[in-house]
Tab-separated table of C-alpha atoms in Angstrom:
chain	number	residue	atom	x	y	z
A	1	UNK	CA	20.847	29.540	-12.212
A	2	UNK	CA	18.204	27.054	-11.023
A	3	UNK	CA	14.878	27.834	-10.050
A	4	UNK	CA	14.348	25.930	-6.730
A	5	UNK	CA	10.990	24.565	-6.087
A	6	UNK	CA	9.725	24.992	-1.995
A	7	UNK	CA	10.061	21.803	-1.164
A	8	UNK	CA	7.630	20.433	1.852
A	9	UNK	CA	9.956	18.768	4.626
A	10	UNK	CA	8.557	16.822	7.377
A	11	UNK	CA	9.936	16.204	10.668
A	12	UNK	CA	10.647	12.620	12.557
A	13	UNK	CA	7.208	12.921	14.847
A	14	UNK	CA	5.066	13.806	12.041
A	15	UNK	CA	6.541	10.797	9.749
A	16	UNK	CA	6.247	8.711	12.899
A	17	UNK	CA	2.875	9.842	13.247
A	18	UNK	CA	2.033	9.203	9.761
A	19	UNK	CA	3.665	5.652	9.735
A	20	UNK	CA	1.270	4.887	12.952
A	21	UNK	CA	-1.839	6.116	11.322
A	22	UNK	CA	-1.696	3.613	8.398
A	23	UNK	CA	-1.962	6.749	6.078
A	24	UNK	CA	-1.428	5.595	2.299
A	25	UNK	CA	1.568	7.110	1.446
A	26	UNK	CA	4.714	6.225	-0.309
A	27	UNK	CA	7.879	6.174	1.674
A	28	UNK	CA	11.160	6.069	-0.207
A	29	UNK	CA	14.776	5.529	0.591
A	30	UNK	CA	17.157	6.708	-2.105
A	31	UNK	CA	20.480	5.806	-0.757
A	32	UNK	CA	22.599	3.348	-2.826
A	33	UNK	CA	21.408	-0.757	-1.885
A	34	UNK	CA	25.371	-0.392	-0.478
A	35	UNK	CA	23.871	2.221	2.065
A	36	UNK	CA	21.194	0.107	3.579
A	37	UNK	CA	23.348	-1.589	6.186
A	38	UNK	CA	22.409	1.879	7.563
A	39	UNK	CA	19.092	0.399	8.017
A	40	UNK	CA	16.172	1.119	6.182
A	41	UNK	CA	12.660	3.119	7.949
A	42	UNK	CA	10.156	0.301	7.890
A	43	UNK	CA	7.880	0.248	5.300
A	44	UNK	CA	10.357	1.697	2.525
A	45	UNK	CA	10.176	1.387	-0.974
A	46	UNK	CA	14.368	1.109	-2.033
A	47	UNK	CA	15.025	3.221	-5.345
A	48	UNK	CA	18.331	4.909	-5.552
A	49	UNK	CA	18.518	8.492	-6.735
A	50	UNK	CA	20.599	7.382	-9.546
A	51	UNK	CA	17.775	5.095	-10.617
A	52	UNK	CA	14.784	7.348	-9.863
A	53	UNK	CA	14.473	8.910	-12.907
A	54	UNK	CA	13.678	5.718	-13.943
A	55	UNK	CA	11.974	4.162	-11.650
A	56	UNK	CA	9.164	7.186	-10.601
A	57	UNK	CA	6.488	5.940	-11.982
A	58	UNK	CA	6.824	2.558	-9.398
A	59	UNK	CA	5.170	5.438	-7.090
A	60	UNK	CA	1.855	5.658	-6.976
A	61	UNK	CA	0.969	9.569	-8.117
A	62	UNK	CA	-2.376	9.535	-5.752
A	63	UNK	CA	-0.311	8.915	-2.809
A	64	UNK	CA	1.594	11.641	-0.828
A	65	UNK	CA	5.663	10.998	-1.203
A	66	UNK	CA	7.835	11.244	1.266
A	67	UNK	CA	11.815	10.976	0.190
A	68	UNK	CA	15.148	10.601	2.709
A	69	UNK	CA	18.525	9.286	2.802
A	70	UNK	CA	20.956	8.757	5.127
A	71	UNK	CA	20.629	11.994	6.990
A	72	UNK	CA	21.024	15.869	7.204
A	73	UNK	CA	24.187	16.223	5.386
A	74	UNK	CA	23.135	14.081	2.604
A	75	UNK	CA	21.315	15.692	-0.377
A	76	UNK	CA	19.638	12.544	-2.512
A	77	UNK	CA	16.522	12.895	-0.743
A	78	UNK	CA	16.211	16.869	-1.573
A	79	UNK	CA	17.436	16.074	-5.168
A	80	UNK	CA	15.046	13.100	-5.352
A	81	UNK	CA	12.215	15.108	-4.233
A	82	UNK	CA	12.593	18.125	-6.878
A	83	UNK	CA	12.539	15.558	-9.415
A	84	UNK	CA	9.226	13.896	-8.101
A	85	UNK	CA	7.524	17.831	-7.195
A	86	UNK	CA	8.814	18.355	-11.237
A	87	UNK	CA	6.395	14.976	-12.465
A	88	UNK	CA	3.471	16.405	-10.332
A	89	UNK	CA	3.952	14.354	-7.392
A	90	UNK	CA	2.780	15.609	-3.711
A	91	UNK	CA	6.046	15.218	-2.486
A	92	UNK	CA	7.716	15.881	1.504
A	93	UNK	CA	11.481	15.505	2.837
A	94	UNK	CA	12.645	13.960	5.490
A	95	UNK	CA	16.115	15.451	5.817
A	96	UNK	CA	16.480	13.664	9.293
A	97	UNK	CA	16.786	10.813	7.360
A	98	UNK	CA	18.224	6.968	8.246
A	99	UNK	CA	20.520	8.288	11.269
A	100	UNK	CA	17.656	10.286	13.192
A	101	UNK	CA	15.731	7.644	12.922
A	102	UNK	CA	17.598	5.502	14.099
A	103	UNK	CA	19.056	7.848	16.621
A	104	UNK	CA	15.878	7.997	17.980
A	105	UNK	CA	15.444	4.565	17.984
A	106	UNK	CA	12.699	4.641	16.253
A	107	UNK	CA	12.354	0.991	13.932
A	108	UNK	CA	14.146	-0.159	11.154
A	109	UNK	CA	13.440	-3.082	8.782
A	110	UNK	CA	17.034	-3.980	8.691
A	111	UNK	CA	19.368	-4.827	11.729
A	112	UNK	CA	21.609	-2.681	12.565
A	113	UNK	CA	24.182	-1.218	14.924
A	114	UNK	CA	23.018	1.991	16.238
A	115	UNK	CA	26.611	3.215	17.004
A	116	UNK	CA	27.916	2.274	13.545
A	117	UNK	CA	25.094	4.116	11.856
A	118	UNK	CA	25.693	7.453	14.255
A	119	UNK	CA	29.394	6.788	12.681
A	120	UNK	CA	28.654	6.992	9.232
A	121	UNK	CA	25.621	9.153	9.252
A	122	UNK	CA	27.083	12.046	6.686
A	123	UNK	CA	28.051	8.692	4.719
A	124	UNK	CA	25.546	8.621	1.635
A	125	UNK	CA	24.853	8.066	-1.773
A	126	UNK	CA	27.774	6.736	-3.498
């Protein structure tokens, strides 16, 4: 049996919030690169969850972390975020993820089509 870590979450109007302050934090998407034609939150540092094991230390461990994916039915960003709180990083979910953002119209770096993403919003992480 595991032994889950409380993981912070944080909702779409205090990441928005946090984007529009200019806090330093680190934002990270870690859905697949095939997944970004979801669009990616603005601001996003791109490391798959397959690769983050590898990767964590590209995030700077002064900085609050903030993980998501493609949205509430996808579990990367909760997996990602255990393994971050595990290395002693300050770490938050945003299980809203790529399709409430977007949903909410809220900007994205990449173009995309709003009713494609509502479409494939439980796609993620393959």
């Amino acid at each position: 049996m595991t032994n889950a870590v409380q993981l912070k979450e944080i909702t779409k109007d205090e990441l928005n919030k946090k984007i529009q302050s200019k806090d330093p934090f680190e934002l990270v998407n870690v859905l697949a690169p095939e997944s970004y034609k979801l669009g990616v939150i603005k601001g996003s540092k791109k490391i798959p969850g397959a690769e983050l094991e590898a990767r964590f230390r590209e995030l700077d461990k002064k900085k609050a972390v903030v993980t998501y994916c493609a949205g509430a039915s996808c579990e990367a960003s909760i997996k990602a975020a255990e393994l971050l709180s595990a290395k002693g990083y300050d770490v938050s979910v945003y299980k809203g993820g790529v399709a409430e953002w977007s949903a909410a119209g809220l900007p994205l770096e990449a173009p995309v089509d709003r009713a494609e993403a509502k479409k494939e919003k439980g796609d993620c992480c393959s």
